[in-house]
Coordinates of C-alpha atoms and ligand atoms in Angstrom, one line a residue:
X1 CA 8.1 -17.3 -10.3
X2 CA 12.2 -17.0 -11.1
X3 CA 12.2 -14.1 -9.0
X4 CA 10.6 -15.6 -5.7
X5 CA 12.3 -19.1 -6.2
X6 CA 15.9 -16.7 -6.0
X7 CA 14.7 -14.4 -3.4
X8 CA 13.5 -17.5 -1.4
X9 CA 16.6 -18.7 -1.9
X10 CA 18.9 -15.7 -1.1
X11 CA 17.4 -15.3 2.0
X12 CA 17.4 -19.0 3.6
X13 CA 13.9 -19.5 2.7
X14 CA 13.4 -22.3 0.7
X15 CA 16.5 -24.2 -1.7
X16 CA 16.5 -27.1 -3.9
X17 CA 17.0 -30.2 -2.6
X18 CA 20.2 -32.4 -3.4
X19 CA 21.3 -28.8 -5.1
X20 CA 25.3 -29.8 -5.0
X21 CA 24.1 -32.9 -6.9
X22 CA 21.9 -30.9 -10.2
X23 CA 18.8 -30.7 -7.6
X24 CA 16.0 -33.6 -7.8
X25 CA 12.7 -32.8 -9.6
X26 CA 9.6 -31.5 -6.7
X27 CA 12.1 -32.2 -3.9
X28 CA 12.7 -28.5 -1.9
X29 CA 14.6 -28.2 1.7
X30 CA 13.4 -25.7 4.0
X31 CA 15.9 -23.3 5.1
X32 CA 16.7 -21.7 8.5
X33 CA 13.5 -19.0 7.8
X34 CA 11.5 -21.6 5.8
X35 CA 11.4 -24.1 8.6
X36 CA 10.4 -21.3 11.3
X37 CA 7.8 -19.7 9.0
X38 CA 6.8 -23.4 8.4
X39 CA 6.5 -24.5 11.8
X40 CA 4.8 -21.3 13.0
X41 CA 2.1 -22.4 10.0
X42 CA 1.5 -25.9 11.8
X43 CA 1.7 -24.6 15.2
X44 CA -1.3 -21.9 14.3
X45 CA -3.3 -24.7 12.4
X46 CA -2.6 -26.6 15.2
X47 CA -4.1 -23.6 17.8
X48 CA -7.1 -23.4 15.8
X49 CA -8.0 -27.0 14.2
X50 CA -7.4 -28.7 17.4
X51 CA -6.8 -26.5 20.7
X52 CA -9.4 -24.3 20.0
X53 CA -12.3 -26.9 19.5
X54 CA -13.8 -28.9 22.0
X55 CA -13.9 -32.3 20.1
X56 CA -10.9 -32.3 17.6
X57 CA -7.9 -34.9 19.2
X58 CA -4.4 -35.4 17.7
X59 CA -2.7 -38.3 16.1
X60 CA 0.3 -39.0 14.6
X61 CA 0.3 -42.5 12.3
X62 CA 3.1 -43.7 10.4
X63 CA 4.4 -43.3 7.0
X64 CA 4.1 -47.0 5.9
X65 CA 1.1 -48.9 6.8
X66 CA -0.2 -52.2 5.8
X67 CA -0.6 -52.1 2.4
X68 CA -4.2 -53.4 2.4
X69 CA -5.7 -50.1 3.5
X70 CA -4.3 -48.1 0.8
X71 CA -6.3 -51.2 -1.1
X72 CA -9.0 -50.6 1.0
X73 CA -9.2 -46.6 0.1
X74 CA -9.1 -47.0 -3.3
X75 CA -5.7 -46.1 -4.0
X76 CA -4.1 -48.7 -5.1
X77 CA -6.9 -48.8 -8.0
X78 CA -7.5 -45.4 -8.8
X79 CA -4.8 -42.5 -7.5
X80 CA -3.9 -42.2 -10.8
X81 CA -3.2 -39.4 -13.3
X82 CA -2.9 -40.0 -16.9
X83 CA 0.0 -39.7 -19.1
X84 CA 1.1 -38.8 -22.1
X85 CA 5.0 -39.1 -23.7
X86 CA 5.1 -36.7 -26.5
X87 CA 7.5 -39.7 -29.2
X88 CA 9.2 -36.5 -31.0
X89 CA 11.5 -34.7 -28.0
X90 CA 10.7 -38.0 -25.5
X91 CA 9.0 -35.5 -23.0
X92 CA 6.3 -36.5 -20.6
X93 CA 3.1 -34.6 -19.6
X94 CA 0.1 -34.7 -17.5
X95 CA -2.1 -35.6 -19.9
X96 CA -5.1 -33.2 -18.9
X97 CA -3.4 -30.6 -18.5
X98 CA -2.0 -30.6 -21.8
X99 CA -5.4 -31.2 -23.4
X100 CA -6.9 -28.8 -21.2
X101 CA -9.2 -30.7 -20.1
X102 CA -10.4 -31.6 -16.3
X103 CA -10.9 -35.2 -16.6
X104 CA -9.8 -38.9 -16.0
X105 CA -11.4 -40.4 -19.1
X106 CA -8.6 -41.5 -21.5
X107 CA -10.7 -41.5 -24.5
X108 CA -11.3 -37.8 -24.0
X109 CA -8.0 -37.2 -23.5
X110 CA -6.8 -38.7 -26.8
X111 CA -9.3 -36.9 -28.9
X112 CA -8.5 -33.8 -27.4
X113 CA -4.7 -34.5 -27.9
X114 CA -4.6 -35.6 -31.6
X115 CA -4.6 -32.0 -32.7
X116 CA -2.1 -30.5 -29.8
X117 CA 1.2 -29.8 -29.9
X118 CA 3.9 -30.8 -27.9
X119 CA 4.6 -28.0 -25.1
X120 CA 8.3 -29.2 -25.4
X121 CA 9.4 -29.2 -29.0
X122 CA 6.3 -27.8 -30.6
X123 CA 5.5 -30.4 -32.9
X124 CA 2.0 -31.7 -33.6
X125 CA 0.2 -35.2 -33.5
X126 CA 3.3 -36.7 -31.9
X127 CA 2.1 -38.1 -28.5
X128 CA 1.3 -41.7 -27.2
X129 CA -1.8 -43.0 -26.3
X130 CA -3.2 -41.3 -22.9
X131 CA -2.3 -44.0 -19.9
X132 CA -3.4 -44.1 -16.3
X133 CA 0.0 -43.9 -13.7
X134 CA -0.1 -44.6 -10.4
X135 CA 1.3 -42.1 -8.3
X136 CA 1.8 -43.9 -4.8
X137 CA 5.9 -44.9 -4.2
X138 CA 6.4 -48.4 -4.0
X139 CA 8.6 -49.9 -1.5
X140 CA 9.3 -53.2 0.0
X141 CA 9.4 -53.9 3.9
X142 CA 11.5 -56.2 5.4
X143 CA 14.5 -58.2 3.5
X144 CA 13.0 -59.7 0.7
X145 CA 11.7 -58.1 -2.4
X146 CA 8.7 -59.6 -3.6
X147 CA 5.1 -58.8 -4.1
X148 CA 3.7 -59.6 -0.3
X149 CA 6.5 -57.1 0.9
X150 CA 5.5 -54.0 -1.6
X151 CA 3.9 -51.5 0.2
X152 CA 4.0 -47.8 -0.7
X153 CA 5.0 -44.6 0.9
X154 CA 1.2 -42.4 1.7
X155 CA -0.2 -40.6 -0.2
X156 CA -2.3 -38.8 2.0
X157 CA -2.0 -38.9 5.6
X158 CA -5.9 -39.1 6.4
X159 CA -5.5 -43.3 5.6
X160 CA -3.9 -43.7 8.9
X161 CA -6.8 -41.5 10.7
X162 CA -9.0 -44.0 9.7
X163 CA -7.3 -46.9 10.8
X164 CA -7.5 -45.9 13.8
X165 CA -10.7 -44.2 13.9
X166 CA -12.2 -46.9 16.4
X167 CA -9.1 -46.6 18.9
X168 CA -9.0 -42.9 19.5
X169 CA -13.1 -43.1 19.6
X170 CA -13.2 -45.8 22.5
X171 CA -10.1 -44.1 23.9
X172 CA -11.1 -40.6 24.1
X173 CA -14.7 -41.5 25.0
X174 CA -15.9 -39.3 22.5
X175 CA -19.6 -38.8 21.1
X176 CA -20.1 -37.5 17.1
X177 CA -19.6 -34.9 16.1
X178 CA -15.7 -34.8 16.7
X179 CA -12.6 -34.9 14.7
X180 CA -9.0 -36.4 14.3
X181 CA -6.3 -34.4 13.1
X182 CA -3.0 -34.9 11.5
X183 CA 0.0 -33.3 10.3
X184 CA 2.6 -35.2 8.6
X185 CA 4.5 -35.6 5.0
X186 CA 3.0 -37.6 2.2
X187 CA 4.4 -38.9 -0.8
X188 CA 2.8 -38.4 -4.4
X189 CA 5.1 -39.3 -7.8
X190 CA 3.7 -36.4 -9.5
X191 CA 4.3 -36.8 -13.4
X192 CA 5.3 -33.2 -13.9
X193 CA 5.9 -31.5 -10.4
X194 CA 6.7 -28.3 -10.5
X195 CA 5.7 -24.3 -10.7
X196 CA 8.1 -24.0 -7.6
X197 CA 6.4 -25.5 -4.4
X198 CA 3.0 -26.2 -5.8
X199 CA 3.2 -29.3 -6.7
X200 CA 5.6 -31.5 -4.9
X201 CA 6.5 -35.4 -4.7
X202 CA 7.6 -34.8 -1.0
X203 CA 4.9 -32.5 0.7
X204 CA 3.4 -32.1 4.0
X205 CA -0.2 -32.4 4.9
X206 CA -2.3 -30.6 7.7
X207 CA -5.0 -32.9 7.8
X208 CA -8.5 -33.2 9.7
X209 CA -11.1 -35.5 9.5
X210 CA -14.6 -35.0 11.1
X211 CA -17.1 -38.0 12.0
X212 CA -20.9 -36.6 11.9
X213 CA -23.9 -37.9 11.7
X214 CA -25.1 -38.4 8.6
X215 CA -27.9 -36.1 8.5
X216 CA -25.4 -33.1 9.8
X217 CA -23.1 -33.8 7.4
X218 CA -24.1 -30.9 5.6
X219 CA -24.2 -28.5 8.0
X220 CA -20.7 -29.4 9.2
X221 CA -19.4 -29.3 5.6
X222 CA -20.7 -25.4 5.6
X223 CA -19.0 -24.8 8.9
X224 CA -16.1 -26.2 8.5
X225 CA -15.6 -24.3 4.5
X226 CA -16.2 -21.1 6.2
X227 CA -13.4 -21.8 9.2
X228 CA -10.6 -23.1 7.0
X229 CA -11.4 -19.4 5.0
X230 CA -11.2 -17.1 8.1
X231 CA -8.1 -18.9 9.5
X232 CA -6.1 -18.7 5.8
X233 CA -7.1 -14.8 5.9
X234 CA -6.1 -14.6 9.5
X235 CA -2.3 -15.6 8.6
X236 CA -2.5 -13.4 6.3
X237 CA -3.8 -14.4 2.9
X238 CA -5.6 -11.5 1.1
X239 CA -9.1 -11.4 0.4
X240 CA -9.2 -10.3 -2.8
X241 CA -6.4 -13.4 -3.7
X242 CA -9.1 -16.4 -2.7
X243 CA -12.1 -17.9 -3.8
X244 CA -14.2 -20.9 -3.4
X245 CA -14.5 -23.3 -6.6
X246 CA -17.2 -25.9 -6.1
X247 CA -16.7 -28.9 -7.4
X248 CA -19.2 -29.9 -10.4
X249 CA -20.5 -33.6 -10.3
X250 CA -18.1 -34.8 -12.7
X251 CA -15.0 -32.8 -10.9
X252 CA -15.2 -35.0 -7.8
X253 CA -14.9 -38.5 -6.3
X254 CA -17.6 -40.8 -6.9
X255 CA -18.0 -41.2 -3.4
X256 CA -18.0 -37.7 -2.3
X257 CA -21.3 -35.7 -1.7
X258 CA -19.8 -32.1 -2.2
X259 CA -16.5 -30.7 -2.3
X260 CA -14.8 -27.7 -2.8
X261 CA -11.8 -26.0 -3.1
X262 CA -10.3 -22.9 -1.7
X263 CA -8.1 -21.2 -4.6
X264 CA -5.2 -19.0 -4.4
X265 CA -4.6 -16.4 -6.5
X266 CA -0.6 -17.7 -7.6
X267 CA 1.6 -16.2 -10.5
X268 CA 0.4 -19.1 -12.8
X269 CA -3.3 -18.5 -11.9
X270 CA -6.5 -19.4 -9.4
X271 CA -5.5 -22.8 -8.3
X272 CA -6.5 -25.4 -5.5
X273 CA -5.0 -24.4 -2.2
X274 CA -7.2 -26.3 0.6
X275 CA -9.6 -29.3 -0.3
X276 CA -12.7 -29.9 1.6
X277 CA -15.3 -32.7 0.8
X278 CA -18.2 -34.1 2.6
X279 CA -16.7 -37.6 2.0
X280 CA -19.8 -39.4 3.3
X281 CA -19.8 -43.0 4.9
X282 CA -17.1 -44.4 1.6
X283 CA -13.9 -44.6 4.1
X284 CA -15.2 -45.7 6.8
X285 CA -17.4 -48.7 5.3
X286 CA -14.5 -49.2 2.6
X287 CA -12.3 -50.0 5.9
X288 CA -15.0 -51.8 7.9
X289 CA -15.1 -54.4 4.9
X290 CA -11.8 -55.0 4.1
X291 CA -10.3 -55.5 7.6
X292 CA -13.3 -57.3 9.0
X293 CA -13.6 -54.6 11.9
X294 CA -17.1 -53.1 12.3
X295 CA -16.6 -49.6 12.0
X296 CA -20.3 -49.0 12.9
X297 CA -21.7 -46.1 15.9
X298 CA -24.2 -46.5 18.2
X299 CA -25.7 -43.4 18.9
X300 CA -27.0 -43.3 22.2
X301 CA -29.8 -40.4 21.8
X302 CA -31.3 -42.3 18.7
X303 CA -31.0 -46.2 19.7
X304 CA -29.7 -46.2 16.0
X305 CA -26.5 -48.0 14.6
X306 CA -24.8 -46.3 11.6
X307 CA -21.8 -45.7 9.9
X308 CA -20.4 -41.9 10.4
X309 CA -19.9 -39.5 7.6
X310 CA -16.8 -37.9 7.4
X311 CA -16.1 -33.9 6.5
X312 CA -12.3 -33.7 5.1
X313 CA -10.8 -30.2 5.5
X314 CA -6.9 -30.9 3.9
X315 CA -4.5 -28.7 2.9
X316 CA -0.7 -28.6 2.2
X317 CA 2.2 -26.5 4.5
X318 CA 3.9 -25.6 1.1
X319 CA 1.0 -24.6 -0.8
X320 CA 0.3 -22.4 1.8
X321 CA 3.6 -21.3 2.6
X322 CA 4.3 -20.2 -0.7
X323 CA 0.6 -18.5 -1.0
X324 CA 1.7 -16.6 2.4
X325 CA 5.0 -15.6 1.2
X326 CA 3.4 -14.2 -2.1
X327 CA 0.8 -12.6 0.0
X328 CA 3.4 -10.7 2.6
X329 CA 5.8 -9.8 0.1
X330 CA 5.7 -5.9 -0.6
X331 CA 8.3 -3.1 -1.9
X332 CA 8.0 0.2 -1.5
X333 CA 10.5 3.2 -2.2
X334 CA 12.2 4.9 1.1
X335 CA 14.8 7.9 0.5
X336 CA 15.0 7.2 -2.9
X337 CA 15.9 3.5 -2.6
X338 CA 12.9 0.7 -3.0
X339 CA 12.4 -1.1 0.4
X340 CA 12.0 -4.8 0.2
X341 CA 9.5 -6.3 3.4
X342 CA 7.9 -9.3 4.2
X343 CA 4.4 -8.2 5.8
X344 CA 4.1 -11.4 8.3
X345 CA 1.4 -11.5 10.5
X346 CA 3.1 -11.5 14.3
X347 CA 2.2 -15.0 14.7
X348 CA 3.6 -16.3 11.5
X349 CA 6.8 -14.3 11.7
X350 CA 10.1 -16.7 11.2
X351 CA 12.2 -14.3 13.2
X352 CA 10.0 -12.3 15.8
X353 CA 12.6 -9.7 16.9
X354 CA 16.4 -8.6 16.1
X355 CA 18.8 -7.7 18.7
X356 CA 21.2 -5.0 17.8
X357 CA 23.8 -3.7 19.3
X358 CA 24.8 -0.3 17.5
X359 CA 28.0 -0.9 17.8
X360 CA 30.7 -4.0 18.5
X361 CA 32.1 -2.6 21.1
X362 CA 32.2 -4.2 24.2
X363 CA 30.3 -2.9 26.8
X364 CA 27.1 -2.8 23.9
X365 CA 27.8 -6.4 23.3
X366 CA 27.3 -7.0 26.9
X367 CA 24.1 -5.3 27.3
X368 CA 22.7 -6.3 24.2
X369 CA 23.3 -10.3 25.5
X370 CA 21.8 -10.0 28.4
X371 CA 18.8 -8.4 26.5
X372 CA 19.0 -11.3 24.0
X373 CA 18.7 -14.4 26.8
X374 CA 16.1 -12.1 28.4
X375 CA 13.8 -12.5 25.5
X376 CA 14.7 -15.4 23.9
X377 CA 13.4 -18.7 24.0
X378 CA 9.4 -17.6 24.0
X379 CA 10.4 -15.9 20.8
X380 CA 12.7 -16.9 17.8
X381 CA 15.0 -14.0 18.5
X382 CA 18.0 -12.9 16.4
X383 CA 21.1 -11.1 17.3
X384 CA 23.1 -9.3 14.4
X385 CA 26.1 -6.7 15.4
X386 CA 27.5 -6.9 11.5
X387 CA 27.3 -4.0 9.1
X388 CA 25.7 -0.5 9.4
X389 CA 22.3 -0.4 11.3
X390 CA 20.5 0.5 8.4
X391 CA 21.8 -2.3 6.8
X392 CA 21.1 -4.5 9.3
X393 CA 17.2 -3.1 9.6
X394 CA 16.5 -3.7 5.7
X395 CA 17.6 -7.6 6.5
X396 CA 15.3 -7.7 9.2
X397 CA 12.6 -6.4 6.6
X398 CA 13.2 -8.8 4.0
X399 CA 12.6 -12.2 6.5
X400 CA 9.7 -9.9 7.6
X401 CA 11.3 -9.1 11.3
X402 CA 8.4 -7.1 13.2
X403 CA 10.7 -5.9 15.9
X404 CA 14.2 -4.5 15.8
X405 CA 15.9 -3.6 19.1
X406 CA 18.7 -1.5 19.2
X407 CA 21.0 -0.8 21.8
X408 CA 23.1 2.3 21.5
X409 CA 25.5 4.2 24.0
X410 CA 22.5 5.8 25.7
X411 CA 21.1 2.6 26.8
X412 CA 24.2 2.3 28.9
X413 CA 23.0 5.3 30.8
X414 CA 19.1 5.8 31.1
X415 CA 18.8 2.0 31.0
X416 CA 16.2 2.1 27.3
X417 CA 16.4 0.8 23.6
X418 CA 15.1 1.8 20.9
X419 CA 12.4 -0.5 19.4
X420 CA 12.2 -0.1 15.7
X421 CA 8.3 -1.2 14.0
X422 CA 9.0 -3.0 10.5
X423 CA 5.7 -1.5 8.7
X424 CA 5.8 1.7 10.0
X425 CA 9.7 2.1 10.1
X426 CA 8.9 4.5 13.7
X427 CA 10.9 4.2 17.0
X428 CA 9.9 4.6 20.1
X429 CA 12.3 4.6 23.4
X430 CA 11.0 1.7 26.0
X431 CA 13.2 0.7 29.2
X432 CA 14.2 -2.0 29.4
X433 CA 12.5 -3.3 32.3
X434 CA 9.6 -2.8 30.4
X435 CA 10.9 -4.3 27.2
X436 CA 9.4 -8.1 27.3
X437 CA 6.0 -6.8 28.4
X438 CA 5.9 -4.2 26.0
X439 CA 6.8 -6.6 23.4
X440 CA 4.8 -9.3 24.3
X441 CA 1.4 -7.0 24.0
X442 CA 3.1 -6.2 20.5
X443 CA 3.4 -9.2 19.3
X444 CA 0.4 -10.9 21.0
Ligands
ATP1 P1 -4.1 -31.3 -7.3 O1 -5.5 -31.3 -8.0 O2 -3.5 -29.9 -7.3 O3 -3.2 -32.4 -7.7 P2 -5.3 -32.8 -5.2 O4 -6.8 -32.5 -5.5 O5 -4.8 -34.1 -5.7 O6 -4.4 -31.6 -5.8 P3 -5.7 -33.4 -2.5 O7 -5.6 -34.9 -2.7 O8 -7.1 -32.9 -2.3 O9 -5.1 -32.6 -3.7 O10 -4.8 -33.0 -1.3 C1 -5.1 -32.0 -0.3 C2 -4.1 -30.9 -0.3 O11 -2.8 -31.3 -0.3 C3 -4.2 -30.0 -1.6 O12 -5.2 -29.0 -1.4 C4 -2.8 -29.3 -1.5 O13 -2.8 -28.2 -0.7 C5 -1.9 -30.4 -1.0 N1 -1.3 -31.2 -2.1 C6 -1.8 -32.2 -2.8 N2 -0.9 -32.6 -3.7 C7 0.2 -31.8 -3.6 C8 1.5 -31.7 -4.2 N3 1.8 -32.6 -5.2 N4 2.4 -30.8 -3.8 C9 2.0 -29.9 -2.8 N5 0.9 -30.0 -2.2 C10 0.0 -30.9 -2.6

């Protein structure tokens, strides 16, 4: 984990947030590659989740809503995680996970804590009682600071899909099945974030929520488990790195029919990457009561008026970003020397090709320019005329580059580059009037 928090660092990857200030605890910035590798995550999930399917819509809903609908989804009441404050060292812990145990129940928790010791300071029988905290960020809207401002930060960004549910139906027209997807930050206090990226108190969701009818619910569930596991393999996850964990009866939400997790494979272990649920009718009827608004479908075919169920694929950019990082990273030895390369899928790529002129003489620079605006703009393209070229093909590597294109004194003359390939390291002369073609069936 200390070795891919630096190299995600050295590189412009990922860096702490507030850093100059001591950092602040599950808060990371996205550097110049992070934010590209980040982006080209949302804009594939985006290709496949939405464009790709003939009923899924976009939305985009605030950060803030009313605070009666997180009320209304339970999460004022029950997004909570216990806690434990070890009285010895003054440490505080997720209380499950320092009893080992998968579970809610405080009464559990403290018999399985009374003969643990402190991961901290080592010492035994010191911790509190086991208390439920709520991890939704308070804030106040407007001027004054009292309870009928508090409202809270989401925690999730599927509350505000909901809200709406009834506006993009009658809007859009659209019959069940179809969906409504999201991508957007939410906001969890986690008690101990950590483990690099995994577990954030800023994070970004990618979220989509399905209305069926009831009695497809299942079957929708089943499609839609096996869709979010080819598209996480088709940027690039390994096989052999995921699994499926079903959720046992007392793993899940009261409310949820099924649900199951796709793991990753991370340093620290198999551990939830993507949630999906079959959430049944809960949200839907839990927001039809507390606004007042029926949230009820008539379905045309049947004559028959009924609440839809709701399938909940959901997963988070980091989680996956790190998961694909892991997953691409690869060293090899070449000449002697071990070969650091980031096997990105074309389509993930930060940085789809590298410009370089072999030299910084002029009449390269010129060439390699007009190369540059050529290709630029449908690609994240980068131009680099420092160091040796062998230098500047093992940078391209490490941000995981598929194309270098170098432009030497030749070009000048029969009007060609060399285009370098990043896994198989061999070159292969193309003109240059067949250069954005020839890399555009390359990349596609
Ligand atoms: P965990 O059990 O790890 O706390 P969760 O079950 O609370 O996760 P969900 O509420 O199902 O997570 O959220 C859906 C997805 O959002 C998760 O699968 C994960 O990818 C992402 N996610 C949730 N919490 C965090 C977090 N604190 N940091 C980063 N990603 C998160």
């Amino acid at each position: 984990m200390e070795e891919l928090t630096s190299f995600a660092k050295r590189r412009g990857f990922i860096f702490q947030a507030s850093e100059i200030y001591g950092g602040i605890g599950g808060f990371w910035d996205l550097g110049p590659y992070g934010v590209e590798l980040a982006q080209n995550i949302k804009q594939s999930w985006w290709r496949h989740f939405v464009n790709r399917n003939f009923n899924v819509v976009g939305l985009d809903s605030t950060i803030i809503q009313h605070p009666r609908l997180w009320q209304a989804s339970g999460h004022v009441d029950t997004f909570v995680d216990p806690m434990v404050d070890c009285k010895a060292c003054k440490h505080r812990f997720r209380a499950d996970h320092v009893a080992g145990e998968d579970t809610n129940d405080l009464d559990k928790l403290a018999t399985a804590l009374a003969d643990k010791a402190c991961p901290n300071c080592g010492e035994k029988g010191t911790f509190t009682e086991p208390r439920q905290f709520n991890m939704m960020f308070k804030t106040h809207v407007g001027p004054v600071e009292d309870t009928g401002s508090t409202t809270y930060l989401r925690p999730e960004t599927a509350g505000g899909i909901f809200a709406q549910y009834d506006n993009v139906r009658e809007t859009t027209r659209a019959k069940l099945p179809f969906g409504i997807a999201q991508i957007g930050k939410a906001f969890r206090n986690e008690i101990t974030p950590g483990d690099f990226i995994f577990r954030l108190r800023e994070l970004t969701q990618m979220e989509l929520e399905v209305f069926v009818k009831p009695d497809e619910a299942e079957k929708w569930y089943e499609f839609w488990k096996q869709y979010c596991m080819e598209w996480v393999q088709s940027i690039g996850l390994k096989a052999d790195h995921i699994r499926l964990h079903d959720h046992a009866d007392d793993e899940r939400a009261h409310y949820a029919a099924a649900s199951v997790d796709i793991q990753f494979e991370y340093p620290f272990g198999f551990k939830e990457l993507y949630g999906i649920a079959n959430r049944t009718d809960y949200d839907l009827s839990a927001h039809a009561k507390e606004s007042g608004k029926d949230l009820s479908y008539f379905d045309e075919e049947t004559k028959q008026r009924y609440v839809p169920y709701v399938i909940e694929p959901s997963v988070g950019v980091e989680r996956l970003l790190m998961a694909v990082l892991l997953d691409a990273y690869d060293e090899e030895q070449v000449d002697g020397d071990t070969r650091v390369v980031l096997r990105f899928t074309p389509e993930i790529a930060p940085v789809k090709i590298a410009v370089l002129p072999l030299s910084k003489r002029p009449e390269l620079s010129e060439l390699s320019r007009e190369i540059f605006k050529e290709i630029a703009g449908d690609w994240r393209v980068e131009y680099d005329e420092t160091q040796s070229i062998g230098r500047r093909y093992r940078r391209q590597d490490e941000i995981g580059t598929p194309y270098c294109v170098t432009i030497d004194f030749d070009s000048l003359e029969d009007k060609a580059v060399t285009v370098r390939d990043r896994d198989s390291m061999q070159q292969e002369r193309i003109a240059i009037s067949e250069l954005k073609s020839y890399l555009t069936q390359k990349l596609s």
